[in-house]
Backbone as a printed PyTorch tensor [residue, N CA C, xyz], in Angstrom:
tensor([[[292.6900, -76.8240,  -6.1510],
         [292.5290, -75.8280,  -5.1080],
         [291.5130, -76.3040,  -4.0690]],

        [[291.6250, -75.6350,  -2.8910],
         [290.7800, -76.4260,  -1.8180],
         [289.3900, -75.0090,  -1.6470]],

        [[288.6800, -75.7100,  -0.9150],
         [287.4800, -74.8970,  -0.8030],
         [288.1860, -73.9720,   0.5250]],

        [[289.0310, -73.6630,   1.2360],
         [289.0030, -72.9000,   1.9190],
         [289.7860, -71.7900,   1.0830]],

        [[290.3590, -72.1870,  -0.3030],
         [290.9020, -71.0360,  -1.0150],
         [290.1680, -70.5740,  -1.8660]],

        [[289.1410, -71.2150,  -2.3730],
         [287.6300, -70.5060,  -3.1080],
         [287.3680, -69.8190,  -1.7690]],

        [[287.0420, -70.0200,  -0.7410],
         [286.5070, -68.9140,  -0.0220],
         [287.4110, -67.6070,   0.4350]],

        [[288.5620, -67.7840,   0.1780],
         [289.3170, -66.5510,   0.5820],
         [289.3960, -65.5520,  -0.8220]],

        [[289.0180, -66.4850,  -2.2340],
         [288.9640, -65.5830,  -3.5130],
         [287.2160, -64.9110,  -3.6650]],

        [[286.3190, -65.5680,  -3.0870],
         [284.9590, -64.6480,  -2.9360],
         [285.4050, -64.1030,  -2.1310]],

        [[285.5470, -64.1050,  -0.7690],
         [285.5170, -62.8930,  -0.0650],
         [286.4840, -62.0110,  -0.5140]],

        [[287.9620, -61.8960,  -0.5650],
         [288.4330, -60.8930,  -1.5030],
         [287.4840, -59.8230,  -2.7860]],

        [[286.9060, -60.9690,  -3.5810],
         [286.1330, -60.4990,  -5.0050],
         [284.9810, -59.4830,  -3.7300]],

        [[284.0650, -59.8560,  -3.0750],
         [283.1190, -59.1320,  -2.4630],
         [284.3240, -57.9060,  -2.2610]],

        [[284.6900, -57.9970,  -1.4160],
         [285.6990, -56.5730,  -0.4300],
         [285.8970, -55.7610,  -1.1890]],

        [[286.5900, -56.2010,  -2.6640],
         [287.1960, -55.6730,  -3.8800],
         [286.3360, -54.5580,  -4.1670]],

        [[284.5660, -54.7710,  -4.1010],
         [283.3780, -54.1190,  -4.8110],
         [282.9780, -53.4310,  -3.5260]],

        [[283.4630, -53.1540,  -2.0000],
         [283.1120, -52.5120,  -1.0200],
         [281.7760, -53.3930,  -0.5970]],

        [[281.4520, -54.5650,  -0.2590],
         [280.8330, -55.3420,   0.1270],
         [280.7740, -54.9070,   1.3640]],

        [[279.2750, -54.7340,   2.4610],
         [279.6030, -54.3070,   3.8310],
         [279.3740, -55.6710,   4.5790]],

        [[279.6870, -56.0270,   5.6650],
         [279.4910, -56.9030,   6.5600],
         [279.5830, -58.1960,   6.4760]],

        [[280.9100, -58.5420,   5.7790],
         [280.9910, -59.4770,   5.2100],
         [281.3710, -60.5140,   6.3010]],

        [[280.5440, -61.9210,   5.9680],
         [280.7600, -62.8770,   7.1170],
         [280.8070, -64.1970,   6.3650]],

        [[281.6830, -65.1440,   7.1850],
         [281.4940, -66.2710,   6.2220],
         [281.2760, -67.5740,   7.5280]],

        [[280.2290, -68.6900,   7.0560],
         [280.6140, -69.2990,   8.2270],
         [280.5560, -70.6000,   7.3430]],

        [[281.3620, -71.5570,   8.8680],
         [281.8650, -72.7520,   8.2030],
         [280.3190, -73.8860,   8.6070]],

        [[279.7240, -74.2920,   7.2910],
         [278.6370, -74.6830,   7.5850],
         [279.2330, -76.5710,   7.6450]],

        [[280.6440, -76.7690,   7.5490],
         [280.5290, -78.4950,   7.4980],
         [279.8850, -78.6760,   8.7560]],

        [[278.9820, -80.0380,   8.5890],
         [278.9550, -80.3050,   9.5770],
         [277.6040, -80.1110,   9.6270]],

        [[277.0940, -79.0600,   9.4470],
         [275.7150, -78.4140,   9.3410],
         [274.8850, -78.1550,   8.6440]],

        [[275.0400, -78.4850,   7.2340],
         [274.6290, -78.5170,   6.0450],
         [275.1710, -78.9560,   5.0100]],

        [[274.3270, -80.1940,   4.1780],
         [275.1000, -80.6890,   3.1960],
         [275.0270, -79.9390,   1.5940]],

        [[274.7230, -78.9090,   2.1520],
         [273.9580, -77.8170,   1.0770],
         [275.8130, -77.5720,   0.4730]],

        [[276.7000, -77.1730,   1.5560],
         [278.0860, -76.4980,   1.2430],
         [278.4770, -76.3140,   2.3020]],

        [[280.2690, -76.5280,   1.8960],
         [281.1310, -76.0460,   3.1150],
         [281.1640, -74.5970,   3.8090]],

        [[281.0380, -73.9920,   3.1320],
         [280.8500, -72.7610,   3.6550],
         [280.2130, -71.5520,   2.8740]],

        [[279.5000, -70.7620,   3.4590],
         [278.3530, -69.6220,   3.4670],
         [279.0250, -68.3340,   3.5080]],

        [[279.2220, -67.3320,   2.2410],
         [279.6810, -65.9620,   2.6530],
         [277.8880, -66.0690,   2.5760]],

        [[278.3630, -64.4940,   3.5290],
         [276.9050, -63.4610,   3.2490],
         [277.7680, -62.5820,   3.5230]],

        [[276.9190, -60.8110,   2.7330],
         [277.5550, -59.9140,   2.6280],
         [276.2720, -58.6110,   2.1050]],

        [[276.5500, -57.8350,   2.0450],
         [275.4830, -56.4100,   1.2580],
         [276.1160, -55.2180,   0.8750]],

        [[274.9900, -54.8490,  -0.3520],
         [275.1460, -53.6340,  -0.8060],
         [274.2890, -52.7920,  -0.2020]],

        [[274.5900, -51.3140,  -0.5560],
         [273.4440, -50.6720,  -0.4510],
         [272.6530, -49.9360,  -1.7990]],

        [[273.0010, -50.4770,  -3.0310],
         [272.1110, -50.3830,  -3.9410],
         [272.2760, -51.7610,  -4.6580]],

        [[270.7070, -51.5620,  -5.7560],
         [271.1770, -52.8410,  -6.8390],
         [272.5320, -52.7570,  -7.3070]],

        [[272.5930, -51.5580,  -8.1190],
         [274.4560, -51.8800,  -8.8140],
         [275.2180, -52.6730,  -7.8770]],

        [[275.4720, -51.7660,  -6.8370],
         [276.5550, -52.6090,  -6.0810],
         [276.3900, -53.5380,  -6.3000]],

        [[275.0020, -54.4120,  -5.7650],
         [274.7580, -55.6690,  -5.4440],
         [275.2070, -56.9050,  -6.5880]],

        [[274.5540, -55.9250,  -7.8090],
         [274.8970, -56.7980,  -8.8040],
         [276.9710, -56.8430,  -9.1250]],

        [[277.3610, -55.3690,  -8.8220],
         [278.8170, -55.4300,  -8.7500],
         [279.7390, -56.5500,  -8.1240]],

        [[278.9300, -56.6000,  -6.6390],
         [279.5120, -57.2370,  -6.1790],
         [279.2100, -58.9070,  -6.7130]],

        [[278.3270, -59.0710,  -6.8580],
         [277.5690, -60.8060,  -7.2390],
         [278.5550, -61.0950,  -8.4950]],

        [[278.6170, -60.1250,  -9.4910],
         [279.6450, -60.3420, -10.8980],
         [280.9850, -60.6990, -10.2550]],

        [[281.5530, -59.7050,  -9.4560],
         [282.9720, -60.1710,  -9.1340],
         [283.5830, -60.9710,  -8.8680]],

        [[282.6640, -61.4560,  -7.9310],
         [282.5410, -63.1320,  -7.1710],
         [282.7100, -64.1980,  -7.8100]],

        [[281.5750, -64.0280,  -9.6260],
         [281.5260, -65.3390, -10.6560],
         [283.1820, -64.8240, -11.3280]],

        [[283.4830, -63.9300, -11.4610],
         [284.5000, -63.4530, -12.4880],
         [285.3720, -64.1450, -11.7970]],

        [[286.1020, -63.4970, -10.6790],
         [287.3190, -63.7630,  -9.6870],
         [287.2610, -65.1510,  -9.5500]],

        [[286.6000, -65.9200,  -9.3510],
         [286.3620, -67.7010,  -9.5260],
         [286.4310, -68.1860, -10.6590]],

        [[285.8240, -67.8630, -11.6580],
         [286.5200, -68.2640, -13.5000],
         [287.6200, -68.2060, -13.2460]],

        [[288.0930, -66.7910, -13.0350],
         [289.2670, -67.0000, -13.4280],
         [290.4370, -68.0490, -12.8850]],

        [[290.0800, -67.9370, -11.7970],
         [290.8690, -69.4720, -10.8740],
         [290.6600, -70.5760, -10.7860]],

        [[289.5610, -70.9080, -12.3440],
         [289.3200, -72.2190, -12.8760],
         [288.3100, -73.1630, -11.6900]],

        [[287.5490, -71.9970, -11.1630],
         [286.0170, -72.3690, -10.4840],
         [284.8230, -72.8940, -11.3130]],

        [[283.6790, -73.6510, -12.0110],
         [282.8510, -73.5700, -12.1160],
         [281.9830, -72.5500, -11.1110]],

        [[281.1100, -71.9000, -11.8720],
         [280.1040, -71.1210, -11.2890],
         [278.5540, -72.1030, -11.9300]],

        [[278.3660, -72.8250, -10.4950],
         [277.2420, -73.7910, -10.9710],
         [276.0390, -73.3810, -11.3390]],

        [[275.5060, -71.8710, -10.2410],
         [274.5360, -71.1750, -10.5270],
         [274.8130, -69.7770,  -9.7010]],

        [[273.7580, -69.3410, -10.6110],
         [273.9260, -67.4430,  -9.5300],
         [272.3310, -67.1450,  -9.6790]],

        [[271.2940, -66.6600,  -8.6850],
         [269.7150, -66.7150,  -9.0800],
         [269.8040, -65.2180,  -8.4700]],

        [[268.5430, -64.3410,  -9.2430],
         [268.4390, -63.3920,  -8.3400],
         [269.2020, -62.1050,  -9.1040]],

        [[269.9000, -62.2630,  -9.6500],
         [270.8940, -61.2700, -10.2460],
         [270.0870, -59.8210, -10.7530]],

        [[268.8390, -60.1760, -11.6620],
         [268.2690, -59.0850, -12.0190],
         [267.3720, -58.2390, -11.6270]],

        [[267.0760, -58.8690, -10.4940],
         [266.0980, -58.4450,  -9.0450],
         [267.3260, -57.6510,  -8.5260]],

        [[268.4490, -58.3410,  -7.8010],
         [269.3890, -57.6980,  -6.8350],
         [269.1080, -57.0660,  -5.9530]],

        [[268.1010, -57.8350,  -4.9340],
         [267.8120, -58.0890,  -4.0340],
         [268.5950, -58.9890,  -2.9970]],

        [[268.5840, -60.0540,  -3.2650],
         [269.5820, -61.1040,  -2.8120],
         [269.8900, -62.3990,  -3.7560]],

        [[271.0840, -62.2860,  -4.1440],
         [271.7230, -62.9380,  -5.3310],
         [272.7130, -64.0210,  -4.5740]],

        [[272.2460, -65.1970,  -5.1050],
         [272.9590, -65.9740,  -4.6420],
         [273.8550, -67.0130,  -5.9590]],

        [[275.2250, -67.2160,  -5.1620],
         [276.3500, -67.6090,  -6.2350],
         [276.6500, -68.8710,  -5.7180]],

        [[275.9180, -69.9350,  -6.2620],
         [276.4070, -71.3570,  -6.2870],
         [277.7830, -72.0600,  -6.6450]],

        [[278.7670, -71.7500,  -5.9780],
         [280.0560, -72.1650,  -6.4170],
         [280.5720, -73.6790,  -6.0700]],

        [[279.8100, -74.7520,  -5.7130],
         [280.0010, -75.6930,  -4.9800],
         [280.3910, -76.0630,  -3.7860]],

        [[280.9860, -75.9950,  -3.2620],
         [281.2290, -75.9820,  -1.5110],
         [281.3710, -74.5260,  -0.8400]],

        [[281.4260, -73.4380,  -1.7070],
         [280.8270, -72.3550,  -1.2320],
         [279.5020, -71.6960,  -1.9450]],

        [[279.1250, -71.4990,  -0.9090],
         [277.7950, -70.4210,  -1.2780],
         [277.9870, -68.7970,  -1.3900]],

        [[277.7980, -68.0640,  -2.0740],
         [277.9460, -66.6780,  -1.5880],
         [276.5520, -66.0040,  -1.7290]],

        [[276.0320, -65.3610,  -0.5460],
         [274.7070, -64.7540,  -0.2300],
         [274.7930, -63.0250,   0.0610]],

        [[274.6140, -62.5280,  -1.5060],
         [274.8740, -61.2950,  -1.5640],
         [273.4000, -60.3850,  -2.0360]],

        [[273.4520, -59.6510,  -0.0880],
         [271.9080, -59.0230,  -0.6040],
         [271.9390, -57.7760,  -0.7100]],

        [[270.7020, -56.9270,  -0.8370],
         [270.9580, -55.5010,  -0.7970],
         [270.2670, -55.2750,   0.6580]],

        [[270.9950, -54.3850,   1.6570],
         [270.5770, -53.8680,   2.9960],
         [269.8530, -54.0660,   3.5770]],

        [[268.4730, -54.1530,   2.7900],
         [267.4040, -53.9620,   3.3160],
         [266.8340, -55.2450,   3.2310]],

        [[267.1360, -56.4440,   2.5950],
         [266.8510, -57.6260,   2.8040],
         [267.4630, -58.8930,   3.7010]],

        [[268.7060, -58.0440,   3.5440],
         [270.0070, -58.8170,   4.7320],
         [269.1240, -58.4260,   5.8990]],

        [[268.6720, -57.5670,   6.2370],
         [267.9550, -57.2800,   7.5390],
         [266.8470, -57.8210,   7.8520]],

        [[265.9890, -58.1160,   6.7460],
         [264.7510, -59.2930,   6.7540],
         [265.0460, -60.2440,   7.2150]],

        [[265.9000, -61.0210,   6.4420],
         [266.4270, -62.5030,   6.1010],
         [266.7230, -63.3380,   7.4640]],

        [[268.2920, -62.3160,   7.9480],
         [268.9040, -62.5270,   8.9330],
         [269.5570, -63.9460,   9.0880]],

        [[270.1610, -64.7190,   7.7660],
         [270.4090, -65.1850,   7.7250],
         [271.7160, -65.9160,   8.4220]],

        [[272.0070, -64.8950,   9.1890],
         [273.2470, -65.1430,  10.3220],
         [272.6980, -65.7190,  11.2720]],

        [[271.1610, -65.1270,  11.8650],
         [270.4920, -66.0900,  13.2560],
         [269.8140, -67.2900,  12.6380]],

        [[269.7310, -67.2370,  11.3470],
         [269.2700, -68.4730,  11.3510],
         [270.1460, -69.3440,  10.6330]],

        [[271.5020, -69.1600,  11.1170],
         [272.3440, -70.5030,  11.1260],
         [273.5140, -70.1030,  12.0430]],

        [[272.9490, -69.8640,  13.0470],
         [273.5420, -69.4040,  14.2400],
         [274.6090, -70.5810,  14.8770]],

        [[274.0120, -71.3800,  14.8550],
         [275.4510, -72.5000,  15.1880],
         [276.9330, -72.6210,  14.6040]],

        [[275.8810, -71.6720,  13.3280],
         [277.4740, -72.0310,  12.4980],
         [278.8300, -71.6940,  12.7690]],

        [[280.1360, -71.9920,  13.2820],
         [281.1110, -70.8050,  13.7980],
         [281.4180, -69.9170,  12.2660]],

        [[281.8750, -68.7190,  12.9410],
         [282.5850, -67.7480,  11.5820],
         [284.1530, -68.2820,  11.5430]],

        [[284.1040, -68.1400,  10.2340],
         [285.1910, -68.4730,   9.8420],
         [286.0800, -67.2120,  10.0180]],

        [[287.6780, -67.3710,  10.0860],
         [288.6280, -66.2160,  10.4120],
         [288.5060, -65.6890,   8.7050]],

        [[287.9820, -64.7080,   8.6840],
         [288.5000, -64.0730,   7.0030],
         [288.8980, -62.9290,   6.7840]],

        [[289.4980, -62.3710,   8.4420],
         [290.2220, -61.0860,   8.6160],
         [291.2140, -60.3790,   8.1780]],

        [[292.1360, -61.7660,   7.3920],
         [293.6040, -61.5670,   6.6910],
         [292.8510, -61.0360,   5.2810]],

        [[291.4890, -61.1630,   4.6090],
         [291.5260, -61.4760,   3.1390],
         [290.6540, -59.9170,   3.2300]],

        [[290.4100, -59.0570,   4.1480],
         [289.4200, -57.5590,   4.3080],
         [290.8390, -56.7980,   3.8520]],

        [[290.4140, -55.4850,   3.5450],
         [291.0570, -54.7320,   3.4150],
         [290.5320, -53.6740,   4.3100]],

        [[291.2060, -53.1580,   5.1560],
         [290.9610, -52.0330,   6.5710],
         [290.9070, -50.8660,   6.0940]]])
């Protein structure tokens, strides 16, 4: 499977758990950290942690390693090391600290409009 179809199965898994503001950008190019960056939020821990579980689950199951996930029991901002994707899942009030969108502002967003549910 290619990394642009790990990223269409996290973002699905986020949406699945009502994830708000979900964005993904394509960091090649810009970081050798990973191909690409969801970020996304809850507005409580559960969610947060809801959503962070779904993400490792929905990727097992499609025969992903989940390399690391930190943060989980804080759920604050939990991050899911999947190898060429990252998923950066915080709770509200830290996504707003962070702002981790301006500070990788170059990055373009990726189209992940087909994989939301309206």
């Amino acid at each position: 499977m290619s990394n642009q179809e790990l990223l269409k199965i996290a973002v699905k898994a986020a949406d699945d758990k009502r994830a708000e503001d979900i964005l993904a950008l394509n960091m090649q190019g810009i970081s050798l950290i990973a191909d690409y960056f969801i970020i996304c939020h809850g507005n409580s821990d559960k969610q947060v942690q809801a959503i962070a579980r779904e993400i490792k689950e929905k990727a097992e199951e499609n025969g992903y390693n989940v390399k690391r996930m930190e943060g989980f029991d804080e759920a604050t901002w939990i991050l899911i090391d999947l190898g060429d994707v990252v998923a950066h899942v915080f709770h509200r009030d830290e996504r707003s600290y962070y702002k981790l969108e301006r500070l990788w502002g170059d990055a373009p967003l990726e189209d992940i409009h087909s994989e939301l549910t309206t």
